[in-house]
Each structure stands twice: as structure tokens, then as C-alpha cells.
Coordinates of C-alpha atoms in Angstrom, one line a residue:
M1420 CA -24.7 16.8 -9.1
S1421 CA -22.7 13.6 -9.7
L1422 CA -18.9 14.0 -9.2
H1423 CA -15.9 12.0 -10.4
P1424 CA -14.4 10.2 -7.3
V1425 CA -11.3 12.4 -7.4
S1426 CA -13.4 15.6 -7.5
K1427 CA -15.6 14.2 -4.7
M1428 CA -12.5 13.3 -2.7
I1429 CA -11.0 16.8 -3.1
R1430 CA -14.3 18.4 -1.9
T1431 CA -14.6 16.0 1.1
R1432 CA -13.4 17.8 4.2
V1433 CA -13.8 18.2 8.0
E1434 CA -16.6 20.6 8.9
Q1435 CA -15.6 24.2 8.5
T1436 CA -15.0 26.1 11.8
N1437 CA -16.3 29.5 12.7
E1438 CA -13.1 31.0 11.3
M1439 CA -14.3 30.0 7.8
E1440 CA -11.0 28.6 6.7
H1441 CA -10.8 27.4 3.1
S1442 CA -8.1 24.7 3.8
S1443 CA -8.9 22.3 6.6
P1444 CA -7.1 23.0 9.9
V1445 CA -5.1 20.3 11.8
F1446 CA -6.7 19.3 15.1
L1447 CA -3.5 18.7 17.0
T1448 CA -4.9 17.6 20.3
S1449 CA -4.7 14.5 22.4
S1450 CA -8.2 14.7 23.9
F1451 CA -11.6 16.4 23.5
S1452 CA -13.8 18.1 26.1
F1453 CA -17.5 18.0 26.8
D1454 CA -20.1 20.5 28.0
T1455 CA -21.7 18.1 30.5
A1456 CA -21.0 14.9 32.3
E1457 CA -23.9 13.3 30.5
E1458 CA -22.4 14.0 27.1
M1459 CA -19.1 12.6 28.3
R1460 CA -20.8 9.4 29.6
A1461 CA -22.7 8.9 26.3
A1462 CA -19.6 9.3 24.3
F1463 CA -17.7 6.6 26.4
A1464 CA -20.8 4.4 26.1
D1465 CA -20.6 4.6 22.3
E1466 CA -24.1 6.2 22.2
T1467 CA -22.7 9.1 20.2
D1468 CA -19.9 9.6 17.6
D1469 CA -18.3 12.4 19.7
N1470 CA -14.5 12.5 19.7
I1471 CA -13.0 11.4 23.0
Y1472 CA -9.3 10.8 22.5
S1473 CA -7.1 11.0 19.4
R1474 CA -6.1 7.3 19.9
F1475 CA -9.7 6.6 19.2
S1476 CA -10.7 9.2 16.6
N1477 CA -9.7 12.7 15.5
P1478 CA -11.3 15.1 12.9
T1479 CA -8.2 15.5 10.9
V1480 CA -7.6 11.7 10.8
Q1481 CA -11.2 11.2 9.8
E1482 CA -10.9 13.6 6.9
F1483 CA -8.0 11.6 5.5
T1484 CA -9.9 8.4 6.1
D1485 CA -13.1 9.7 4.4
R1486 CA -11.1 10.8 1.4
M1487 CA -9.5 7.4 1.0
C1488 CA -13.0 5.8 1.3
V1489 CA -14.1 7.9 -1.7
L1490 CA -11.1 6.9 -3.8
E1491 CA -11.2 3.2 -3.0
G1492 CA -15.0 2.9 -3.1
M1493 CA -15.2 1.5 0.4
E1494 CA -17.7 2.2 3.2
S1495 CA -15.3 2.8 6.1
G1496 CA -11.7 2.9 7.1
F1497 CA -9.3 3.2 10.0
A1498 CA -6.0 5.1 9.7
T1499 CA -2.9 3.9 11.5
S1500 CA 0.6 5.1 12.4
S1501 CA 2.3 3.2 9.6
G1502 CA 1.7 0.8 6.7
M1503 CA 2.9 -2.1 8.8
S1504 CA 0.5 -1.3 11.7
A1505 CA -2.3 -1.4 9.1
V1506 CA -1.2 -4.8 7.8
F1507 CA -0.8 -6.1 11.3
A1508 CA -4.3 -4.9 12.3
S1509 CA -5.9 -6.3 9.2
L1510 CA -4.5 -9.7 10.1
L1511 CA -4.7 -9.9 13.9
T1512 CA -8.2 -8.5 14.2
F1513 CA -9.6 -11.5 12.3
L1514 CA -7.2 -14.4 12.8
K1515 CA -7.0 -16.4 16.0
K1516 CA -5.3 -19.6 17.2
G1517 CA -6.1 -22.5 14.8
D1518 CA -7.0 -20.3 11.8
H1519 CA -5.2 -20.5 8.5
L1520 CA -4.0 -17.7 6.2
I1521 CA -3.3 -17.9 2.5
S1522 CA -0.8 -15.3 1.2
C1523 CA 1.1 -14.7 -2.0
N1524 CA 4.8 -15.6 -1.4
A1525 CA 6.1 -12.4 -2.9
I1526 CA 5.3 -9.7 -0.3
F1527 CA 7.1 -6.9 1.5
G1528 CA 9.8 -8.1 3.8
S1529 CA 8.2 -6.9 7.1
T1530 CA 4.9 -8.5 6.1
H1531 CA 6.8 -11.7 5.5
T1532 CA 8.2 -11.4 9.0
V1533 CA 4.8 -10.9 10.5
I1534 CA 3.3 -13.9 8.7
T1535 CA 6.2 -16.3 9.2
K1536 CA 7.5 -15.3 12.6
I1537 CA 4.8 -13.5 14.5
L1538 CA 1.5 -15.2 13.5
P1539 CA 2.8 -18.7 14.4
K1540 CA 3.4 -17.5 17.9
Y1541 CA -0.4 -17.0 18.2
G1542 CA -1.0 -20.5 16.7
I1543 CA -2.0 -19.1 13.3
E1544 CA -1.0 -21.2 10.3
F1545 CA -0.2 -19.9 6.8
T1546 CA 0.4 -21.2 3.3
Y1547 CA 2.4 -19.2 0.7
V1548 CA 1.2 -19.4 -2.9
P1549 CA 3.2 -18.4 -6.0
A1550 CA 1.8 -15.2 -7.4
S1551 CA 1.8 -16.5 -10.9
D1552 CA 0.0 -19.8 -10.3
P1553 CA -3.8 -19.3 -10.1
A1554 CA -4.5 -23.0 -9.5
A1555 CA -2.4 -23.0 -6.4
W1556 CA -4.7 -20.6 -4.6
E1557 CA -7.6 -23.0 -4.8
A1558 CA -5.4 -25.9 -3.8
A1559 CA -4.2 -24.0 -0.7
V1560 CA -7.7 -23.6 0.8
Q1561 CA -8.2 -25.7 4.0
K1562 CA -11.1 -26.2 6.4
N1563 CA -9.6 -23.7 8.8
T1564 CA -8.7 -21.0 6.2
K1565 CA -10.1 -17.6 7.3
M1566 CA -8.4 -15.1 5.0
I1567 CA -6.6 -14.5 1.8
Y1568 CA -3.9 -11.8 1.7
L1569 CA -2.0 -10.5 -1.3
E1570 CA -0.1 -7.7 -3.0
T1571 CA -0.4 -6.9 -6.6
P1572 CA 1.9 -5.8 -8.1
T1573 CA 4.1 -7.6 -5.7
N1574 CA 7.1 -6.1 -3.8
P1575 CA 9.7 -5.9 -5.3
G1576 CA 9.4 -8.2 -8.3
L1577 CA 6.2 -6.6 -9.8
D1578 CA 4.5 -9.9 -10.3
L1579 CA 0.7 -9.6 -10.9
I1580 CA -2.2 -11.6 -9.4
D1581 CA -5.5 -11.8 -11.1
L1582 CA -7.8 -10.1 -8.6
Q1583 CA -10.9 -11.5 -10.2
I1584 CA -9.8 -15.1 -9.9
V1585 CA -8.8 -14.8 -6.3
G1586 CA -11.9 -12.7 -5.5
S1587 CA -14.2 -15.4 -6.8
L1588 CA -12.3 -18.0 -4.8
A1589 CA -12.6 -16.0 -1.6
K1590 CA -16.4 -15.6 -2.2
K1591 CA -16.8 -19.3 -3.0
H1592 CA -15.2 -20.3 0.4
N1593 CA -16.5 -17.4 2.4
L1594 CA -13.0 -16.0 3.1
I1595 CA -12.0 -12.5 4.1
Y1596 CA -10.2 -11.1 1.0
C1597 CA -7.5 -8.5 1.9
V1598 CA -5.5 -6.7 -0.8
D1599 CA -2.5 -4.5 -0.3
N1600 CA -3.0 -1.8 -2.9
C1601 CA 0.1 0.3 -2.0
F1602 CA 1.9 -0.1 -5.3
A1603 CA -1.0 0.6 -7.7
T1604 CA -2.9 3.1 -5.5
P1605 CA -6.6 3.7 -6.1
I1606 CA -5.7 5.8 -9.1
G1607 CA -4.3 2.8 -10.9
Q1608 CA -6.4 -0.1 -9.5
L1609 CA -9.6 -0.7 -7.6
P1610 CA -9.6 -4.0 -5.7
V1611 CA -13.2 -3.4 -4.5
E1612 CA -14.3 -4.1 -8.1
Y1613 CA -13.0 -7.6 -7.8
G1614 CA -14.5 -8.4 -4.4
A1615 CA -11.9 -7.2 -1.9
D1616 CA -13.2 -7.1 1.6
L1617 CA -10.3 -5.1 3.0
I1618 CA -7.8 -2.8 1.3
V1619 CA -4.5 -2.0 3.0
H1620 CA -2.1 0.9 2.3
S1621 CA 1.2 2.2 3.4
A1622 CA 0.3 5.9 3.1
T1623 CA 4.0 6.6 3.6
K1624 CA 4.5 5.8 -0.1
W1625 CA 2.6 7.2 -3.1
L1626 CA -0.2 8.6 -0.9
D1627 CA 2.1 11.1 0.8
G1628 CA 4.3 11.2 -2.3
Q1629 CA 7.1 13.4 -0.9
G1630 CA 8.8 11.1 1.7
R1631 CA 7.7 13.2 4.6
V1632 CA 5.5 11.2 7.0
L1633 CA 4.6 7.7 8.1
G1634 CA 1.0 6.5 7.9
G1635 CA -1.2 3.5 7.0
I1636 CA -4.9 2.8 6.5
V1637 CA -7.3 -0.2 6.3
L1638 CA -10.5 0.2 4.3
G1639 CA -13.6 -2.0 4.1
S1640 CA -17.2 -2.5 5.1
K1641 CA -18.5 -0.7 8.2
K1642 CA -18.8 -4.1 10.0
L1643 CA -15.2 -5.2 9.3
I1644 CA -13.7 -1.8 10.0
H1645 CA -15.5 -1.6 13.3
E1646 CA -13.7 -4.7 14.4
I1647 CA -10.4 -3.2 13.3
Y1648 CA -11.3 0.0 15.2
L1649 CA -11.9 -1.9 18.4
F1650 CA -8.6 -3.7 18.0
C1651 CA -6.6 -0.5 17.3
R1652 CA -8.5 1.5 19.9
S1653 CA -7.0 -0.8 22.6
T1654 CA -3.6 -1.6 21.0
G1655 CA -2.9 2.0 20.0
P1656 CA -1.4 2.3 16.5
A1657 CA -3.1 5.7 16.0
L1658 CA -2.2 8.0 13.1
S1659 CA -0.8 11.4 14.2
P1660 CA -3.2 14.2 13.4
F1661 CA -0.4 16.2 11.8
N1662 CA 0.6 13.3 9.6
A1663 CA -3.1 12.8 8.7
W1664 CA -3.3 16.5 7.7
V1665 CA -0.2 16.1 5.5
L1666 CA -1.6 13.0 3.9
S1667 CA -5.0 14.5 3.3
R1668 CA -3.4 17.5 1.5
S1669 CA -1.3 15.0 -0.6
L1670 CA -4.4 13.1 -1.8
E1671 CA -5.5 16.3 -3.6
T1672 CA -2.6 15.8 -6.1
L1673 CA -2.4 12.0 -6.1
E1674 CA -4.0 11.6 -9.6
V1675 CA -1.8 14.1 -11.4
R1676 CA 1.3 12.8 -9.6
M1677 CA 0.5 9.2 -10.5
E1678 CA 0.0 10.1 -14.1
R1679 CA 3.6 11.6 -14.2
H1680 CA 5.1 8.7 -12.1
A1681 CA 3.5 6.1 -14.5
S1682 CA 4.5 7.9 -17.7
N1683 CA 8.1 8.3 -16.5
A1684 CA 8.2 4.6 -15.5
F1685 CA 6.8 3.4 -18.9
F1686 CA 9.2 5.7 -20.8
L1687 CA 12.2 4.4 -18.8
A1688 CA 11.2 0.8 -19.0
E1689 CA 10.9 0.9 -22.8
K1690 CA 14.3 2.6 -23.1
L1691 CA 16.1 0.3 -20.8
E1692 CA 14.5 -3.1 -21.5
H1693 CA 17.1 -4.2 -24.1
H1694 CA 20.2 -2.5 -22.5
P1695 CA 23.2 -4.8 -22.8
A1696 CA 24.0 -4.5 -19.0
I1697 CA 20.5 -5.8 -18.1
S1698 CA 19.4 -9.4 -18.1
W1699 CA 15.7 -8.7 -17.9
L1700 CA 13.4 -5.8 -17.0
K1701 CA 9.8 -5.9 -15.7
Y1702 CA 7.1 -3.3 -15.8
P1703 CA 3.4 -4.2 -15.8
F1704 CA 2.5 -2.3 -19.0
L1705 CA 5.4 -3.7 -21.1
K1706 CA 4.1 -6.4 -23.4
S1707 CA 7.1 -8.5 -22.3
H1708 CA 5.7 -8.8 -18.7
P1709 CA 4.6 -12.4 -18.1
Q1710 CA 1.2 -11.1 -16.7
Y1711 CA 0.7 -8.2 -19.2
A1712 CA -2.8 -9.3 -20.0
I1713 CA -3.8 -9.2 -16.3
A1714 CA -2.2 -5.8 -15.9
K1715 CA -4.2 -4.4 -18.8
K1716 CA -7.4 -5.9 -17.4
Q1717 CA -7.2 -4.7 -13.8
M1718 CA -4.9 -1.7 -13.9
K1719 CA -5.5 1.8 -15.3
N1720 CA -1.7 2.4 -15.6
G1721 CA 1.5 0.4 -15.0
G1722 CA 2.4 2.3 -11.8
G1723 CA 5.6 4.2 -10.9
L1724 CA 7.9 1.2 -10.3
F1725 CA 10.0 -1.0 -12.5
C1726 CA 12.7 -3.5 -11.7
F1727 CA 15.6 -5.2 -13.5
E1728 CA 18.3 -7.7 -13.1
L1729 CA 21.9 -6.6 -13.7
K1730 CA 24.3 -8.9 -15.4
G1731 CA 27.1 -9.5 -12.9
G1732 CA 24.9 -10.0 -9.9
L1733 CA 25.7 -8.5 -6.5
E1734 CA 28.9 -6.8 -7.6
S1735 CA 27.2 -5.1 -10.5
G1736 CA 24.4 -4.0 -8.2
I1737 CA 26.7 -2.4 -5.8
K1738 CA 28.7 -0.7 -8.6
F1739 CA 25.4 0.6 -10.1
L1740 CA 24.1 2.1 -6.9
D1741 CA 27.5 3.7 -6.0
S1742 CA 27.7 5.3 -9.5
L1743 CA 24.3 7.1 -9.4
K1744 CA 24.6 10.9 -9.4
M1745 CA 21.0 12.0 -9.1
L1746 CA 18.8 9.1 -8.0
S1747 CA 18.5 8.6 -4.2
R1748 CA 19.8 5.4 -2.5
T1749 CA 17.1 4.6 0.0
A1750 CA 14.7 1.8 0.9
N1751 CA 11.6 4.1 0.5
L1752 CA 9.5 4.5 -2.7
G1753 CA 6.7 6.7 -4.0
D1754 CA 8.6 9.9 -3.7
T1755 CA 8.8 13.0 -5.9
R1756 CA 12.5 12.1 -6.2
S1757 CA 13.5 8.9 -8.1
I1758 CA 14.9 6.1 -5.9
A1759 CA 17.1 3.1 -6.6
S1760 CA 17.2 0.3 -4.1
H1761 CA 18.7 -3.2 -3.8
P1762 CA 16.0 -5.4 -2.2
A1763 CA 18.3 -8.4 -1.4
S1764 CA 20.4 -6.3 1.0
T1765 CA 17.7 -4.0 2.3
T1766 CA 13.9 -4.5 2.4
H1767 CA 14.2 -8.3 2.0
A1768 CA 17.5 -8.9 3.8
K1769 CA 15.7 -10.8 6.6
L1770 CA 14.6 -13.5 4.1
T1771 CA 16.8 -16.5 3.6
E1772 CA 18.6 -16.8 0.3
E1773 CA 16.2 -19.7 -0.6
E1774 CA 13.2 -17.5 0.3
R1775 CA 14.5 -14.6 -1.9
M1776 CA 15.2 -16.8 -4.8
A1777 CA 11.7 -18.4 -4.6
V1778 CA 10.2 -14.9 -5.3
N1779 CA 12.9 -13.9 -7.8
I1780 CA 14.8 -11.5 -5.5
T1781 CA 18.1 -12.2 -7.1
P1782 CA 21.5 -10.7 -6.0
G1783 CA 21.5 -8.3 -8.9
L1784 CA 17.9 -7.1 -8.7
I1785 CA 17.4 -3.3 -8.7
R1786 CA 14.1 -1.6 -8.0
I1787 CA 13.5 1.9 -9.4
S1788 CA 10.8 4.2 -8.0
C1789 CA 10.3 6.8 -10.6
G1790 CA 9.9 10.3 -9.3
L1791 CA 8.7 13.5 -10.9
E1792 CA 11.9 14.6 -12.5
H1793 CA 12.1 14.9 -16.2
A1794 CA 12.2 11.4 -17.6
E1795 CA 15.4 12.1 -19.7
D1796 CA 17.3 13.1 -16.6
I1797 CA 16.3 9.9 -14.8
L1798 CA 17.3 7.9 -17.9
N1799 CA 20.7 9.6 -18.3
D1800 CA 21.6 9.0 -14.6
I1801 CA 20.7 5.3 -14.9
I1802 CA 22.5 4.8 -18.2
Q1803 CA 25.7 6.4 -16.9
A1804 CA 25.6 4.2 -13.8
L1805 CA 25.1 0.9 -15.8

């Protein structure tokens, strides 16, 4: 019987034990034992898929990974301790001294630090490309280019990149195509349909959905993920089995949660777009978004985030955050509780002012992560704080 990917994901689980439990147990163990010395030797020789050590593999972590493979339409995956360890592994596994990376210039602050401060220490070059300039991607390709890395929608400005155009470019030049799909989630967007070789997530965000645990994952072909597995097996960014158990349970409600997050965000964006205290507001499914046509082509919904620029800049931003009564002030996103953040002083504070302005992270920029509260309650809190 053919199943919808969400149904198939929900029914994907670790093998049932003799206890006949309905909900999968958590295998909270550091190591695994063997009946014979020969079985142990074969496992260490990679002649079997037996679990050895939870830094290498773990049944609970594998269930989470298998479920994500179903949702993203990928062959294989490796789960990591955080989103940034997944990003780092996706880059350092394949890039070496003398290689060149192309990345969109609007990316998460810590990813920016990895690309601009850490990769150069290993002799890896990079070129930043404006998210909204398709021609610049082709122009950035060099003889030593090895990979293209991007986020869409971008963090925090919600710019959109045409996945099909960049995917065709990557295929043309035989480049590894890596997409951070954290903001859209596999419910809202499937990069594999546009040729993505690797898909990266911070599972800490929408995948968990309740602000409880850290986690990350990289998904791709068996061949590419095996290389990432070998890198992570030795460097050690393993996902905790308990965190994997939490994340695996969370995936069962991801679709229904994202429907509410997206509907709340769309409602709020429409209501606030022309508020007199706001200079501009961006949400992918608003017709006023500069890349609205791209959003409608490659996204199933507009996601759970919107951002806006307050008139009055930094001073207005501080006043707004301090005036909120219900929304949380935290740098996280993708929670059941709505969150307001000020990227210029938090997630992107390590960027220079010039770097922030280049990706439209202005002093008065506010990013809203819409939770599952009633939309009118979120709206009322934002309006009273403006």
C-alpha cells in the first residue's frame, strides 16, 4: 500500500522489542555488547551494521534519521549534536585546502563565522553571492569551486533563492549542492526536487518545535553521507539518544504544527504590513515580497517567520522588545511560543555593520517566530508594543 510521506514517516520506527511497546523506547546507552569475539571483530571491520558505540550509531538516533530521510526524500542521513555541527560536517567533510565555496551572503551568524573565519584557516576560499541576484551565482564559479551552500528563506531577512536555477548551475559544473532547509522544513519545501545533494537542518528549531533539545542532521545520498559519517565518527558530534527520541516524537506532529505556524504568520503579516510604525515587512507568501513568484513556485507555505523594520531604528527596536507582554525575547525560533528577536544585537552581532547592511540586517530589524498561540493574541501583543 502506497503511503503519503508523512504517514510513512510516522510509521517508520526502530524494531519493536520483546516488550511489544507501541511507542519506541529510548536506547540510552553509550555502547553495545556482542555474543562472541567474532561478532565484535566483524562489527569493527565494518562487515556488519551492528551498533558498536553511540558516537558511531544508535537505534534511537537512527529512527530519527530514517524518519527525516522519508520526509526529505533522501537516501541516507547522519544526525548530529546541533545544527551548527551539521553545517560544519557538511562543509569540512568535502572541502580541503585550495578548494572554493560559493555561499549566499545572507546566512545564519554562526555559519558566517565558520565560512569567513574558520574555513580560511584550512586554506579554503569562499565567495559570497547576493541571494537576490541569480546571475551572480554563475559568475562566482571558479576552476577550484567544489560546493554551493545556501539558505532559503535566508536568516533573518527572509530573502529567497531560486533552488531550480542554482541546482541547474551545480549540475552543470559538477558541484556539491548543499541547502539549509531549516526555515521552510520538509513540510514547506523539498530541495531534493531541485537537485540538492545535501540538506542540512538545525533540528533545534521547527523539527523539535518546543524549544527543548539541541540537534542537527545532514541528509543526502548514501555515498555522500558515508563520507560525513566517517568524518563525524572520528570528530565526535554525535546526537544524544535522548534528544533523538524527543526529536523523533516531535516529527509526528510536524505537519500539523507547521500548518498552524504558517497560517498564524500569514495572518499577522497581512495585518501588520501597513502599520504606521513599520517601514517594511517581509513574508514569503505576501505579494509584496520581492521574490513572491519564487516562493509560490518552490514552497508549499510561507513558513512560520516574518520580519519587519521599525521606524526609529535601534531605539525603536529596544522599546518594542521591552514592551512585549506575551512574546518571548530569545534568539531561538520554531517554538510553540511566539518569539521576537533583534538580529543585529544577537544572532548576527559578530558581523560588522557593513556586513549586516549588505544583507539588510538593519538596526531596527525585528524577526518574529510565530508560535501556536491564537493569532489574535499574538497580534494584540505586537500592536500594543509598537
